[in-house]
């Protein structure tokens, strides 16, 4: 080997190390080398290989040497370093993708040209790289060489799909689903495939695949530092095929199983992965599009349910558009569509249905916010599970019945959330409409009959088979109610005596409301807020877990964006109230400065600090602030002045002020780090210790005051009533080893002597057993359940065996 070749090799390596394979000078040099005679190129390849074998370079340089041997020797047979390439390809097969500038595809190409079989994992990596945002056309063309396997390995649904020979052509066509919507030509080819296989065959083959989407990978990929959680993400190559399968389902006759599967896929695809956000919005959007194209009540109901559950803006916009389009087509309002979209789910009367399967019967009943099945055998005797004859002779009917129970549970949750938002919607119904859509609806009626309504201004609730007033009068005998106005009752503006009377009425009739209504917190203007005039500091200076806060805001109809520790500006968390012409704002900023301590690996703040609540006209320009903090300022909007003053709080309608403040109280009450029993050390560097203590054991907020009033009535009925008393901010519990004080706001515990802190983590290793307090007047207060569970556990502290708790009790 001549000295000139060695010098050329070293210069080439140095150029690549200093620049990259895609640098123009490197590209030009490689082009010149490829014009050399094959013999001279082989000498250069051997010089590069020899330097690689010496092992005197760093690992990154040796990888570049390995790649250069393939690049320089492209098209030449018998390249050296075959074993080294094979080892590198094993590493490549465990990667999600590679940086296009590294030219790793040349290693793959060298192996393929040598006639060696490439592993499916390596093919998958190349394909994922080719569909990435930074892929160049050379990689895209190279990836197109691989037609086998038809999908990428690693995802359970894809591997199952490739085992079904019937789907071979279907999967090939599905992979071409690369646009936002199917074209007419795509649909035409899809219909032909469906006709060849049969619609029922396609459905039976595809729906089980959708059930596997989102399951853990069959083998994990190596996750690079600062890389998102690639093992939780959808394979982007397979995602095109998944979208295509969804488009095919839209071509089939509507079926309840298909609707159910598409709705679940939307939620699965939008589930968040660390550092990535929603796993694959494109798949979720395709599923929404398929539901929008489907006929029938079930698809409309699923869209309406998703409208209450989905928080990702892009997908929610599509759901809203689909519902608006359906409303326009029927000449109805969006609200009416959501009401009419709720199916009966086979219920033949409010909350009840009976199904016969052979000689056995299944009684389906809605109890609270859940559905339950009670089985009876041929003799009419209740049994715990479906009889063997049913499982043997009616497997499909049994499967459908179990799916129906799940659908009802999902819908009940969605409908309860929809009803809870009606307080600000200013909805009013005629009595006839209301009875049909709410009170007597087989599903919604189970919720509506546990709420208080006003009929022509008269508050009523359902009990003993009829609508009744506080005094017990039955409105059912009246015949002139058809046109009467019906509204949802709210405690704002009501006399305290009336509110208390309704609470007692609910208790007397054992009515558990689906959410707080009679016990709903009322937030009136305070003297401090009259002093500040245009803003409220009632919920300022709190430290909240950002991701939990973001989920809560979305669930309550607010708009918010995650704060990242980057140079950016964002508006505050906002809730638009078009029925009132208002916009509410909750000012927040990222907390902390250190990556990895105050942020996730991707730079998203873990915590927020809170500030003012303000109200503006709905069309006022938006306020913006740096994600680092520093105060909000209004940005100009074309056609109007920059500054629009916030509205005086005294001008905000009482109902609006109360409901907005209740939302903000919920955000703080749930997301505050002061609720975390493991933060007694104050969190990172102890800097939140004072806040944690003041919040975890301080004065009670409005929701905690409501909890205290309820516990005063509830505690005497507990099995451990003789050991419990409510005093001030605490539920006091007398155990055998200590006495305990459970804070009614946070659920944190102090124990004797000297008010030592006792850490019990709900749902953790030291989790208390679930309490059985008996009747509760409303559902949904998790902190109340935690407090009751802890009280019942600590009242019998000598029976506690969990070492995480007993070790603390001994130290006390």
PDB file of N, CA and C in Angstrom, residues 24 48 567 620 631 677:
ATOM      1  N   UNK A  24     -20.640  19.616   1.921  1.00  0.00           N
ATOM      2  CA  UNK A  24     -20.368  19.674   0.466  1.00  0.00           C
ATOM      3  C   UNK A  24     -18.963  19.246   0.089  1.00  0.00           C
ATOM      4  N   UNK A  48      -8.374   2.363   4.972  1.00  0.00           N
ATOM      5  CA  UNK A  48      -9.354   2.745   6.004  1.00  0.00           C
ATOM      6  C   UNK A  48      -9.598   1.588   6.967  1.00  0.00           C
ATOM      7  N   UNK A 567     -36.629  29.840  25.787  1.00  0.00           N
ATOM      8  CA  UNK A 567     -36.954  31.233  25.524  1.00  0.00           C
ATOM      9  C   UNK A 567     -38.198  31.284  24.657  1.00  0.00           C
ATOM     10  N   UNK A 620     -60.992  40.433  23.734  1.00  0.00           N
ATOM     11  CA  UNK A 620     -59.827  41.236  24.097  1.00  0.00           C
ATOM     12  C   UNK A 620     -58.548  40.553  23.617  1.00  0.00           C
ATOM     13  N   UNK A 631     -43.992  38.426  34.319  1.00  0.00           N
ATOM     14  CA  UNK A 631     -45.200  39.228  34.182  1.00  0.00           C
ATOM     15  C   UNK A 631     -45.821  39.154  32.802  1.00  0.00           C
ATOM     16  N   UNK A 677     -47.873  13.651  50.367  1.00  0.00           N
ATOM     17  CA  UNK A 677     -47.359  13.302  51.691  1.00  0.00           C
ATOM     18  C   UNK A 677     -45.872  13.001  51.720  1.00  0.00           C
TER      19      UNK A 677
END
